[in-house]
JSON list of C-alpha atoms in Angstrom, two decimals:
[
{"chain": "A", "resi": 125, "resn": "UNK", "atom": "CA", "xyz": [84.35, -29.45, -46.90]},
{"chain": "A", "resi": 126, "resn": "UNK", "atom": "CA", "xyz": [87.88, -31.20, -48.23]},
{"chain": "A", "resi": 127, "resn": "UNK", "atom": "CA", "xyz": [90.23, -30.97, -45.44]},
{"chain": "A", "resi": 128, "resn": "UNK", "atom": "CA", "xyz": [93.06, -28.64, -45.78]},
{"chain": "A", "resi": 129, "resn": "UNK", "atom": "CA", "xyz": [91.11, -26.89, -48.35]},
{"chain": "A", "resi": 130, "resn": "UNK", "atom": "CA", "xyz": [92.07, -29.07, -51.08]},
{"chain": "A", "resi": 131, "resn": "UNK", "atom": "CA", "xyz": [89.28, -30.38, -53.43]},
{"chain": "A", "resi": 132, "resn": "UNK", "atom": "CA", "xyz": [87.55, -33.88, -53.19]},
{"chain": "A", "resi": 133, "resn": "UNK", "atom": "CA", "xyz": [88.94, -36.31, -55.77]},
{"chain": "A", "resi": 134, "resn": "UNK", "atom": "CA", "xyz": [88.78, -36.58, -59.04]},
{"chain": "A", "resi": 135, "resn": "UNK", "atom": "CA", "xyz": [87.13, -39.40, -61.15]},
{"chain": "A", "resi": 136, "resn": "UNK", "atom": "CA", "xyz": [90.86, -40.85, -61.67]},
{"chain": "A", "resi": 137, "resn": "UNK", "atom": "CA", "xyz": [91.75, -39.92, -57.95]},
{"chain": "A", "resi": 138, "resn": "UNK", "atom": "CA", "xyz": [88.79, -41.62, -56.64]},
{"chain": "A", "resi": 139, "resn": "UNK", "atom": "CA", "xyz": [89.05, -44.68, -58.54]},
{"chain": "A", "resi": 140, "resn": "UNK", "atom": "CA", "xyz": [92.27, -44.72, -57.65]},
{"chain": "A", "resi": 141, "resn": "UNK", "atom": "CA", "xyz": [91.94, -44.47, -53.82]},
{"chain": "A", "resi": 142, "resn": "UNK", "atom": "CA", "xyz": [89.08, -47.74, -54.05]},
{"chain": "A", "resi": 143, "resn": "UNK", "atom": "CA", "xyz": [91.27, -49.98, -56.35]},
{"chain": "A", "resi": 144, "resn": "UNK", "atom": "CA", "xyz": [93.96, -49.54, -53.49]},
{"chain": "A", "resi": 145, "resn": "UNK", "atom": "CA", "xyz": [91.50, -49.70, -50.39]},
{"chain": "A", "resi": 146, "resn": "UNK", "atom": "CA", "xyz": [89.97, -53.07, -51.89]},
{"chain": "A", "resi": 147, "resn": "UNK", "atom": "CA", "xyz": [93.30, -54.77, -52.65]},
{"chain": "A", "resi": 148, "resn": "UNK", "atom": "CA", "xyz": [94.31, -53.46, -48.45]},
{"chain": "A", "resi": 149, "resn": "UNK", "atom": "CA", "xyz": [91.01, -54.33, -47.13]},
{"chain": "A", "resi": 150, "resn": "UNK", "atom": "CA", "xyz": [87.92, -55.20, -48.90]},
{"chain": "A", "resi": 151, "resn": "UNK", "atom": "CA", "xyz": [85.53, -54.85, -45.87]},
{"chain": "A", "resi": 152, "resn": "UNK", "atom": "CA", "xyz": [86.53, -51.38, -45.53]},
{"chain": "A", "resi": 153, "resn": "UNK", "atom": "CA", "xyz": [86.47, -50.67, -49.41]},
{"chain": "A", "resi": 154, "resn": "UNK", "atom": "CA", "xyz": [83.02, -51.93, -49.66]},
{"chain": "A", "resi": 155, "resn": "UNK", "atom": "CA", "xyz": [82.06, -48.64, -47.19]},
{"chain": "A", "resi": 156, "resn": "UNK", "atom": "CA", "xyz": [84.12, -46.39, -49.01]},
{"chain": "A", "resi": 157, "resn": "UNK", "atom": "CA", "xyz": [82.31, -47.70, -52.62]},
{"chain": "A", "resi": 158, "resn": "UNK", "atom": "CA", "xyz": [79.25, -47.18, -51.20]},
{"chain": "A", "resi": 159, "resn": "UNK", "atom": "CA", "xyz": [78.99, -43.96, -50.11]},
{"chain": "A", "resi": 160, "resn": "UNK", "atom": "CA", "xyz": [81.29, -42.72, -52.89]},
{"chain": "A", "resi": 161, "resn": "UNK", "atom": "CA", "xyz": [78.16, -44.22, -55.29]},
{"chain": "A", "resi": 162, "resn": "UNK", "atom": "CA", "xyz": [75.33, -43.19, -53.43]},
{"chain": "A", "resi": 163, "resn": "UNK", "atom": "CA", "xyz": [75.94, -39.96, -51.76]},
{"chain": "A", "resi": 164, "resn": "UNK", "atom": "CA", "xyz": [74.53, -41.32, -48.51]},
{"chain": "A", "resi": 165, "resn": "UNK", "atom": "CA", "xyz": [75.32, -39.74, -45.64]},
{"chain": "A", "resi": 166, "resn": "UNK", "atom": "CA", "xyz": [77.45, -41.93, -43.12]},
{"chain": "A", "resi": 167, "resn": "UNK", "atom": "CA", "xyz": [74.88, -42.51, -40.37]},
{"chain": "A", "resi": 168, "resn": "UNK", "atom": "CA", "xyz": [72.79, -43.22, -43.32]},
{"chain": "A", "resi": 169, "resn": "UNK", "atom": "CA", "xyz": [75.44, -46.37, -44.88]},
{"chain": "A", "resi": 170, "resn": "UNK", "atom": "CA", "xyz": [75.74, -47.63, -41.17]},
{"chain": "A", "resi": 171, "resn": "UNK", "atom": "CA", "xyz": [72.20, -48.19, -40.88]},
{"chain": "A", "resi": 172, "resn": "UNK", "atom": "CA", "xyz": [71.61, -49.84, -44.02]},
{"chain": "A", "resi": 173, "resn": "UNK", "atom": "CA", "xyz": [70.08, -53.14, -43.81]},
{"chain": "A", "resi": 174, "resn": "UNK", "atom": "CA", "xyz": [69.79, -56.38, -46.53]},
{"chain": "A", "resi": 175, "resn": "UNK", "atom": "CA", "xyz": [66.43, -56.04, -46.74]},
{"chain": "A", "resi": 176, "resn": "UNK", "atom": "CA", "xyz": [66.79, -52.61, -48.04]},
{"chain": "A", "resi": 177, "resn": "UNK", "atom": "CA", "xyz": [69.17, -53.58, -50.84]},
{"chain": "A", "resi": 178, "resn": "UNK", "atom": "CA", "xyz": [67.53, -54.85, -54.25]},
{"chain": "A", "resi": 179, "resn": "UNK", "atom": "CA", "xyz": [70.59, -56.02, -56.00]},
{"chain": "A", "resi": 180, "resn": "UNK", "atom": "CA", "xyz": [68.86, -57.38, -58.68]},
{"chain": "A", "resi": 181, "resn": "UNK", "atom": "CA", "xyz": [66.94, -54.09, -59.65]},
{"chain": "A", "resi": 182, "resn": "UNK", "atom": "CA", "xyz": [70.01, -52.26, -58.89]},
{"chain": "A", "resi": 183, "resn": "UNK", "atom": "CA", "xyz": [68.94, -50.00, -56.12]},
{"chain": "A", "resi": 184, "resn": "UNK", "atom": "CA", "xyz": [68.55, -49.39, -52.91]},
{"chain": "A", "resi": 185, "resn": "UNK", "atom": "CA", "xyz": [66.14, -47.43, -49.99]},
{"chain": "A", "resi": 186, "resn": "UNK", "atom": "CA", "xyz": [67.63, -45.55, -47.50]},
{"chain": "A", "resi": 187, "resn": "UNK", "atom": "CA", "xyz": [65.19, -45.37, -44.28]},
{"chain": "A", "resi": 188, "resn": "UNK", "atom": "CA", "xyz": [66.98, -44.71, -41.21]},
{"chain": "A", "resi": 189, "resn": "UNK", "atom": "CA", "xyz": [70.40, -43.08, -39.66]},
{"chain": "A", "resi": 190, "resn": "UNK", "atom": "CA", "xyz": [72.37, -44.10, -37.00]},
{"chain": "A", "resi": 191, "resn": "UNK", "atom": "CA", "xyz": [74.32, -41.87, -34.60]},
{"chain": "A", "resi": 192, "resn": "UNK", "atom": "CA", "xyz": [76.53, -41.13, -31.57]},
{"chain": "A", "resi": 193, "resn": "UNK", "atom": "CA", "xyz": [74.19, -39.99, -28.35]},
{"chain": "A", "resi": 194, "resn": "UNK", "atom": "CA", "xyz": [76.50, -39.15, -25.61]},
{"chain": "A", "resi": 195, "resn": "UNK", "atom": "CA", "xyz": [74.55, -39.00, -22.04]},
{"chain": "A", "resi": 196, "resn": "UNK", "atom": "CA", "xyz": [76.48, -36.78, -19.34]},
{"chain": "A", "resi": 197, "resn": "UNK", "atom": "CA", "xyz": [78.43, -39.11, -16.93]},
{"chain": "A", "resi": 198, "resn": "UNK", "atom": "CA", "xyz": [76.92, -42.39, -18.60]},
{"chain": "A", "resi": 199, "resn": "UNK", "atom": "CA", "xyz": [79.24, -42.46, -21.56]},
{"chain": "A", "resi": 200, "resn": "UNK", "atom": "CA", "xyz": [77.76, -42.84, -25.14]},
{"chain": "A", "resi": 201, "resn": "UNK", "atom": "CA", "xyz": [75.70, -45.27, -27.28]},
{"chain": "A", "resi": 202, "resn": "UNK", "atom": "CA", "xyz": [74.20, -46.01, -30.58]},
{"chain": "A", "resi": 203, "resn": "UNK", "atom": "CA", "xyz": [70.64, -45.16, -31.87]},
{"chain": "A", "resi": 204, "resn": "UNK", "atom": "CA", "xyz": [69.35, -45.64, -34.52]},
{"chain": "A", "resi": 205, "resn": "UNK", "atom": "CA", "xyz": [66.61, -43.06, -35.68]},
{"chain": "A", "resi": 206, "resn": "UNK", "atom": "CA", "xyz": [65.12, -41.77, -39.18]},
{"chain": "A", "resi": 207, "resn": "UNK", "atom": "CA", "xyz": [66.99, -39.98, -42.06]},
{"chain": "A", "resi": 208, "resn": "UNK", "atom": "CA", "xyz": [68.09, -36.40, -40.99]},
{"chain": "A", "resi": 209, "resn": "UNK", "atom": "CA", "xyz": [64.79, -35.32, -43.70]},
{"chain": "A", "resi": 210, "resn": "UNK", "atom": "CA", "xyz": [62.75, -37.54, -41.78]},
{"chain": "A", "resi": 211, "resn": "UNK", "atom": "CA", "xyz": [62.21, -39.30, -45.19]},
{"chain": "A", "resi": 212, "resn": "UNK", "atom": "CA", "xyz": [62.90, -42.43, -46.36]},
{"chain": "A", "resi": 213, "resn": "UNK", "atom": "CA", "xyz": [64.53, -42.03, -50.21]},
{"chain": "A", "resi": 214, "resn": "UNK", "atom": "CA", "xyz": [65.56, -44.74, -53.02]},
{"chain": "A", "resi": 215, "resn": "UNK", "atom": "CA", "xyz": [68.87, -44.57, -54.89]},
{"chain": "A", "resi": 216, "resn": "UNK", "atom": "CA", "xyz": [69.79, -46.34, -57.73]},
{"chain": "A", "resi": 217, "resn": "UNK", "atom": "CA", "xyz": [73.36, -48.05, -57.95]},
{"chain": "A", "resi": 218, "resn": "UNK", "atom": "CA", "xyz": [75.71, -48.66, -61.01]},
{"chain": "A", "resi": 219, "resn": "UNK", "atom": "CA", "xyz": [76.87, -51.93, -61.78]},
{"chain": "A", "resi": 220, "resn": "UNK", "atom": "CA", "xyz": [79.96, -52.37, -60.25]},
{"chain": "A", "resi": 221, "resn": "UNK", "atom": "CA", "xyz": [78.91, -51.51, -57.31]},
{"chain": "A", "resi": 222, "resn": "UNK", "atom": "CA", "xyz": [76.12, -54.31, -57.84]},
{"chain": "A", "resi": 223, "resn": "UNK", "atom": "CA", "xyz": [78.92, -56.59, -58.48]},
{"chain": "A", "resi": 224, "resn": "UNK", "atom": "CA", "xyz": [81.09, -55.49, -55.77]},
{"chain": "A", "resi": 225, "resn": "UNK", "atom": "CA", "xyz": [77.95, -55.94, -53.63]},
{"chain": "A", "resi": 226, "resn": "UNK", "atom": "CA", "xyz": [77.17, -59.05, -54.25]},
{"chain": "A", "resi": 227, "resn": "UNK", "atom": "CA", "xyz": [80.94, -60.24, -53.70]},
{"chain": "A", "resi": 228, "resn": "UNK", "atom": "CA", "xyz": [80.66, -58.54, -50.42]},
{"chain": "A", "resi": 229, "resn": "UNK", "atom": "CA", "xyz": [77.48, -60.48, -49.66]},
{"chain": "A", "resi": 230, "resn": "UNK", "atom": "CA", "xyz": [78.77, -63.65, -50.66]},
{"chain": "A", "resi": 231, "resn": "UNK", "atom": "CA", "xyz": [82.22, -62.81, -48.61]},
{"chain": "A", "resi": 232, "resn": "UNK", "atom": "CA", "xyz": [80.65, -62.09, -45.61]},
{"chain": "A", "resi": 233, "resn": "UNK", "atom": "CA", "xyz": [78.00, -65.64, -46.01]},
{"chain": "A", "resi": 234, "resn": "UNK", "atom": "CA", "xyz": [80.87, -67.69, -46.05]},
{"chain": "A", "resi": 235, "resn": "UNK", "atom": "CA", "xyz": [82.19, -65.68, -42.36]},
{"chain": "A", "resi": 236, "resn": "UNK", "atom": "CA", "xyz": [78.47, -66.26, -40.66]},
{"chain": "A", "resi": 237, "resn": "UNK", "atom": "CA", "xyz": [75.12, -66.68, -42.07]},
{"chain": "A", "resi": 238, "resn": "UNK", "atom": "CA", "xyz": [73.95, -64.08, -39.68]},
{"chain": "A", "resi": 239, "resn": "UNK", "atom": "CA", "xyz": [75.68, -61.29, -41.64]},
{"chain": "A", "resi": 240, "resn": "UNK", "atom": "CA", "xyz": [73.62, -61.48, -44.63]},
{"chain": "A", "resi": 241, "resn": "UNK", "atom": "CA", "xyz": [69.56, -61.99, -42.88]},
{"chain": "A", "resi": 242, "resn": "UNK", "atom": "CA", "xyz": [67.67, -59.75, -44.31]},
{"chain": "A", "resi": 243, "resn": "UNK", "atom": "CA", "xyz": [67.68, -57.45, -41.21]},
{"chain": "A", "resi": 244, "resn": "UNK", "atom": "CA", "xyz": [71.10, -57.58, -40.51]},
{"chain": "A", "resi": 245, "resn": "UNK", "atom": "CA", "xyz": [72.81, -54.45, -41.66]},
{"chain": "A", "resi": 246, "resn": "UNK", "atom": "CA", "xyz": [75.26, -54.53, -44.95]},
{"chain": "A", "resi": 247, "resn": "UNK", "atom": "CA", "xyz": [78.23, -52.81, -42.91]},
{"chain": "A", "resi": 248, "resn": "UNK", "atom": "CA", "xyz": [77.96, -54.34, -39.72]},
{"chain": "A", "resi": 249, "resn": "UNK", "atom": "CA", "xyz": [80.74, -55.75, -37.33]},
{"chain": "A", "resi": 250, "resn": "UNK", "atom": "CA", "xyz": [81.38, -59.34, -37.59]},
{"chain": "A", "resi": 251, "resn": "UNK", "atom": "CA", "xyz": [79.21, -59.48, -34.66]},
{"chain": "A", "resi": 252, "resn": "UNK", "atom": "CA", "xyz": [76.50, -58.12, -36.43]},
{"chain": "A", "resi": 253, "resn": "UNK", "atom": "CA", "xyz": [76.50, -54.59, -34.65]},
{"chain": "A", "resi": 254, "resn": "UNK", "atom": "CA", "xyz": [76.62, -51.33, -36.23]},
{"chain": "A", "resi": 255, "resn": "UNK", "atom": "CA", "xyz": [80.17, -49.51, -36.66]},
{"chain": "A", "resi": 256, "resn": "UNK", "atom": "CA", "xyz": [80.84, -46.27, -34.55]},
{"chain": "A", "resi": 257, "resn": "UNK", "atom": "CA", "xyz": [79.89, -43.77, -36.97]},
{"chain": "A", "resi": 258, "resn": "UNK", "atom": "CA", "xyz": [83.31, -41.48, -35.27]},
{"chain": "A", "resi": 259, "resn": "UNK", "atom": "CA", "xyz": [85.40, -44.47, -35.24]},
{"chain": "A", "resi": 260, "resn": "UNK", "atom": "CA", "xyz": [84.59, -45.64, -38.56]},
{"chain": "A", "resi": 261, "resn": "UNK", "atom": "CA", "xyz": [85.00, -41.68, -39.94]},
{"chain": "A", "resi": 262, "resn": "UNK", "atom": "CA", "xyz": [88.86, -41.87, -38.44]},
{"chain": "A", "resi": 263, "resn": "UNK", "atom": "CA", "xyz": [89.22, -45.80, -39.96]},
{"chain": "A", "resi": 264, "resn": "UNK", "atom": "CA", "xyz": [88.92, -43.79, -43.46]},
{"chain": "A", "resi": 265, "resn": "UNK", "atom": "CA", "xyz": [91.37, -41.20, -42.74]},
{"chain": "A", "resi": 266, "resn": "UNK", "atom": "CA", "xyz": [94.05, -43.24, -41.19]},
{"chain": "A", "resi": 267, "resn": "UNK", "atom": "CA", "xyz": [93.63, -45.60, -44.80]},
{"chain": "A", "resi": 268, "resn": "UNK", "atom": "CA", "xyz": [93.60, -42.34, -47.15]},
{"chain": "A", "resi": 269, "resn": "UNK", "atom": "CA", "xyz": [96.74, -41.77, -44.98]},
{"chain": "A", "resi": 270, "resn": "UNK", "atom": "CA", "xyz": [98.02, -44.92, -45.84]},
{"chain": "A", "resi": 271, "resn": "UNK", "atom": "CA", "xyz": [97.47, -44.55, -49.68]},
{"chain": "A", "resi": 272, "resn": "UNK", "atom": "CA", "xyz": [98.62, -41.55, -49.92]},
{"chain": "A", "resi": 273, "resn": "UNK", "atom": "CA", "xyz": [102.12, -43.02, -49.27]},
{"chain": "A", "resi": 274, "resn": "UNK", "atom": "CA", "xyz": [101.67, -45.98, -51.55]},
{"chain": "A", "resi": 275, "resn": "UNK", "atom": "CA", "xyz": [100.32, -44.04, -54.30]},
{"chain": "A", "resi": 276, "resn": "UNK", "atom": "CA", "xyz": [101.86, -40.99, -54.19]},
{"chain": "A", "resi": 277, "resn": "UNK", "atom": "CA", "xyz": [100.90, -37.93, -52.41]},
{"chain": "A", "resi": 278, "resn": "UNK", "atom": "CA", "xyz": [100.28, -36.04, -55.25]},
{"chain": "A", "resi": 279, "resn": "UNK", "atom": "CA", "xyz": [97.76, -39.06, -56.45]},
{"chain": "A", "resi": 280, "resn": "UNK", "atom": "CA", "xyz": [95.21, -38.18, -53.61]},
{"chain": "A", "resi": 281, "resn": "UNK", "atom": "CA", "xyz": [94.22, -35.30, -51.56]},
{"chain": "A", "resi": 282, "resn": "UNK", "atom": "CA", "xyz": [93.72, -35.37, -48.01]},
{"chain": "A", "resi": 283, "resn": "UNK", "atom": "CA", "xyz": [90.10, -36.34, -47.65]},
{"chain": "A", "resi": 284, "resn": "UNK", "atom": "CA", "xyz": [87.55, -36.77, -45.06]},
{"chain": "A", "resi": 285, "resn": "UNK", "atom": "CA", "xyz": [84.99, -39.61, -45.21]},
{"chain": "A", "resi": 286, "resn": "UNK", "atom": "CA", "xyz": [82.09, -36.96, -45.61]},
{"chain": "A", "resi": 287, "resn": "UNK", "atom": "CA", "xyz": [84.00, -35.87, -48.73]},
{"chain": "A", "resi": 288, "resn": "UNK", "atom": "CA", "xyz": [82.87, -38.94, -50.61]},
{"chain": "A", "resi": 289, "resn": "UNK", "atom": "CA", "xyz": [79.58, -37.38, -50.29]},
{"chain": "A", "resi": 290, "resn": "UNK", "atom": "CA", "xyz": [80.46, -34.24, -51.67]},
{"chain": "A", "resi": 291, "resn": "UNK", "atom": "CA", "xyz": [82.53, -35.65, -54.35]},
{"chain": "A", "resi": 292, "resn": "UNK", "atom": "CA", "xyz": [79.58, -37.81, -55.73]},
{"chain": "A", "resi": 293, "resn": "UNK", "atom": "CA", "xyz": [77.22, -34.70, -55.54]},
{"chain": "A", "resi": 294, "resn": "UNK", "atom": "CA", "xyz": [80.36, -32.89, -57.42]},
{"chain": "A", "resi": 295, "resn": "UNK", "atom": "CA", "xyz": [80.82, -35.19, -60.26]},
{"chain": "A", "resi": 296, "resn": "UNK", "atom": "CA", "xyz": [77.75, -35.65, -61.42]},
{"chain": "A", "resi": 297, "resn": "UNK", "atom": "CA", "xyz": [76.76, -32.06, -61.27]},
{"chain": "A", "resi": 298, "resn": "UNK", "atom": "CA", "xyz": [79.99, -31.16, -63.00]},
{"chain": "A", "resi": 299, "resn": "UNK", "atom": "CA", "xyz": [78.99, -33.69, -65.74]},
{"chain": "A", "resi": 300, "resn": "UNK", "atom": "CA", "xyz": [75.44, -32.03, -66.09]},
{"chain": "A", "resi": 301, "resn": "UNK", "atom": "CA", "xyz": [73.52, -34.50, -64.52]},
{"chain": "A", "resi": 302, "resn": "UNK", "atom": "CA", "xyz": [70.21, -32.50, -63.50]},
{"chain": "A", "resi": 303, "resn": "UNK", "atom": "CA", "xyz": [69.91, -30.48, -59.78]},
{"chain": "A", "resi": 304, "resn": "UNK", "atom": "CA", "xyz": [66.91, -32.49, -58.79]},
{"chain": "A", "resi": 305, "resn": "UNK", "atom": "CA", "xyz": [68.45, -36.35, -59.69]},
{"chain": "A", "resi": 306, "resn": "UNK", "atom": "CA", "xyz": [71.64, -35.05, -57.50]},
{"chain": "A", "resi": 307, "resn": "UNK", "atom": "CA", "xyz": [69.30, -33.57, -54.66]},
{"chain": "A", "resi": 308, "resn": "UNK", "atom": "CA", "xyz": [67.06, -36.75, -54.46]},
{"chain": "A", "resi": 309, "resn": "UNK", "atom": "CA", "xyz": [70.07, -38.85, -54.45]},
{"chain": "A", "resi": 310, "resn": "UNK", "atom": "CA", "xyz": [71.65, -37.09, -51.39]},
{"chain": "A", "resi": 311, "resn": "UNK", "atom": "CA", "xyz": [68.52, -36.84, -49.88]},
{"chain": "A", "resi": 312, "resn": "UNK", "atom": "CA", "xyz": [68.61, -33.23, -49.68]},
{"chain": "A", "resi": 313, "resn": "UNK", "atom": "CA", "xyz": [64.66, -31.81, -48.81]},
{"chain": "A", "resi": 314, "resn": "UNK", "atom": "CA", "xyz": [64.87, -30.07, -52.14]},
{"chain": "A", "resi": 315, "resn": "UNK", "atom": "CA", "xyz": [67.14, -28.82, -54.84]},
{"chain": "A", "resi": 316, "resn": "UNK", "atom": "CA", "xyz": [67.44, -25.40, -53.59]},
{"chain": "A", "resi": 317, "resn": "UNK", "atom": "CA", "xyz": [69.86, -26.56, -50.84]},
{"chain": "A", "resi": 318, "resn": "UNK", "atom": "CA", "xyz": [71.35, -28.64, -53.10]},
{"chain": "A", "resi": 319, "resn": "UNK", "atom": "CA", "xyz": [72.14, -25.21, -55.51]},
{"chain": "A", "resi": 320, "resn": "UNK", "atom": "CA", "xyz": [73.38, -23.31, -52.99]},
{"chain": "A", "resi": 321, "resn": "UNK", "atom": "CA", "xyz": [75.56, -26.37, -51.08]},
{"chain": "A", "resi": 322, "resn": "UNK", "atom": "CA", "xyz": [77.21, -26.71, -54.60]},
{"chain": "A", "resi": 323, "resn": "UNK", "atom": "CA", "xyz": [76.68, -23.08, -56.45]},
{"chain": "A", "resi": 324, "resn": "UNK", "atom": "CA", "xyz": [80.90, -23.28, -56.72]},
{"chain": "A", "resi": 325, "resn": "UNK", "atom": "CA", "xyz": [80.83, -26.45, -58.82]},
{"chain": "A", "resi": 326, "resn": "UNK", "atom": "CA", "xyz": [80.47, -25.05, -62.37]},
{"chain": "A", "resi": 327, "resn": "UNK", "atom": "CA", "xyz": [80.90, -21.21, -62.25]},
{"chain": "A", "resi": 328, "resn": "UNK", "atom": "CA", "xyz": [80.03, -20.82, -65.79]},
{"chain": "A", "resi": 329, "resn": "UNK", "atom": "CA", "xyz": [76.68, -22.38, -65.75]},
{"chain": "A", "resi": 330, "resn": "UNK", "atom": "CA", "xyz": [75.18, -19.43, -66.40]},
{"chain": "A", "resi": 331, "resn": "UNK", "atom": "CA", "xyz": [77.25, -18.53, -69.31]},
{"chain": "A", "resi": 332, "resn": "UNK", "atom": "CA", "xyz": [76.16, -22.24, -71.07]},
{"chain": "A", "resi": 333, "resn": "UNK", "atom": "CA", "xyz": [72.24, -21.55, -70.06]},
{"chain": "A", "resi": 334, "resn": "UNK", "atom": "CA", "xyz": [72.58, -17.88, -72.00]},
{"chain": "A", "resi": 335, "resn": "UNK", "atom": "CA", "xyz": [74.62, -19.51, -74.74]},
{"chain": "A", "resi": 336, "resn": "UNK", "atom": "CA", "xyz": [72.06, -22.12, -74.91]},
{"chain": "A", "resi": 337, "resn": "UNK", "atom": "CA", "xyz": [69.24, -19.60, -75.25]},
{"chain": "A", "resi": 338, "resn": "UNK", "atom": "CA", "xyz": [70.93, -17.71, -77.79]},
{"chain": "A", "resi": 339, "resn": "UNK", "atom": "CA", "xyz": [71.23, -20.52, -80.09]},
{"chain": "A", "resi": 340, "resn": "UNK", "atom": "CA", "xyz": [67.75, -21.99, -79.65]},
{"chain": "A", "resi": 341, "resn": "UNK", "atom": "CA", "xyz": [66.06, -18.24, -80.26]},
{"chain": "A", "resi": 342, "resn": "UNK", "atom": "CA", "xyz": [68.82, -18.55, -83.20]},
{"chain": "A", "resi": 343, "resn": "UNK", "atom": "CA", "xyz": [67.61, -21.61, -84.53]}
]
C-alpha cells in the first residue's frame, strides 16, 4: 500500500511524476511508464524480454519473473523463474507507451546492438543483465524524492514503486473499466482477489448497480 498512508497518484499526479522522470532520466522513466501502463509486477518488468514485446500490435506477454534468492553465507543472486500465477498473460499497451517504446528501443540500438536482440531483456543494464529488483525498487524512491522537491511536495505523494501497480489497477477501476479486464491485466488468478485487493476503490458501487437496476426495471 502507498507509503505513509497517502494514496497512489492521481491521473494529473502521475503524469506529472513521468514528464519529470523522462526529462531527469529517460532510462529510468521508461521503467516507471511501463509498469505504471501495464500493472506488471516488478520482477515481472525486469524479466521482460524483446521478443515478448509486439510493438506493432501494441501489446505485450508477460512469461516469467525475476527475483532476489539470498543463500545463507553465500550472499544473493538473480533467478529468473515463472510469473507468481505460474501463468504466462498478454497485456495490451496504449500508444504512448508504444511510442515511448520504440524511442527507448531505438535509444538503446544506437548504445549496443546487443540491447535490443530479441532475447535480451527491455530493462536490462547496459551490460545486458537484469536490474536488482531491491535496488531498482530504492532507484524509484530516491527519484520520487527528487521530484517531489522540483515539483512541489504537494504535486506528488510519497510513493513506492509497487504503487504504480496499484495505481493502474485504481484508475481504471475507478473509471469503470470491468473487474475481469483489470484482473487479467495484473495477472491476478481471478477477479475475486482482484475485488477484494481493491473493494475500497469506489465505495458506492453498490449504490450505482441498485440505481442502475431501478431504472432498467423502470424503463
Amino acid at each position: 500500500m502507498p507509503m505513509g498512508g497517502e494514496a497512489c497518484p492521481r491521473t494529473p499526479e502521475l503524469a506529472r511524476f513521468l514528464r519529470w522522470a523522462d526529462a531527469e532520466d529517460p532510462d529510468l522513466a521508461m521503467g516507471w511508464r511501463l509498469l505504471a501502463a501495464t500493472g506488471m509486477r516488478r520482477g515481472e518488468a525486469l524479466a521482460l524480454r524483446w521478443r515478448d514485446v509486439d510493438l506493432d500490435a501494441g501489446r505485450l506477454a508477460v512469461r516469467r519473473s525475476v527475483g532476489v534468492v539470498k543463500d545463507k553465507g553465500a550472499g544473493q543472486r538473480l533467478v529468473e523463474g515463472p510469473t507468481k500465477t505460474g501463468q504466462a498473460r498478454v497485456v495490451d499497451i496504449d500508444d504512448d507507451t508504444v511510442a515511448a517504446l520504440r524511442a527507448y528501443r531505438a535509444a538503446r540500438a544506437s548504445l549496443a546492438p546487443l540491447l535490443v536482440r530479441d532475447a535480451a531483456l527491455v530493462l536490462a543494464t547496459l551490460d545486458g543483465r537484469h536490474r536488482h529488483p531491491e535496488r531498482y525498487s530504492r532507484r524509484f524512491v530516491e527519484q520520487v524524492v527528487q521530484a517531489r522537491k522540483a515539483v512541489g511536495e504537494d504535486q506528488l505523494p510519497r510513493i513506492r514503486l509497487h504503487d504504480l501497480r496499484h495505481t493502474h489497477a485504481t484508475l481504471l477501476l475507478a473509471a469503470g473499466e470491468p473487474v475481469k479486464v483489470v484482473s487479467e491485466r495484473l495477472g491476478h488468478a481471478n477477479a475475486t482477489i482482484t475485488l477484494t485487493v481493491y473493494q475500497h476503490v469506489h465505495p458506492g458501487m453498490g449504490r450505482e448497480a441498485a440505481d442502475r437496476f431501478a431504472a432498467l426495471l423502470e424503463g
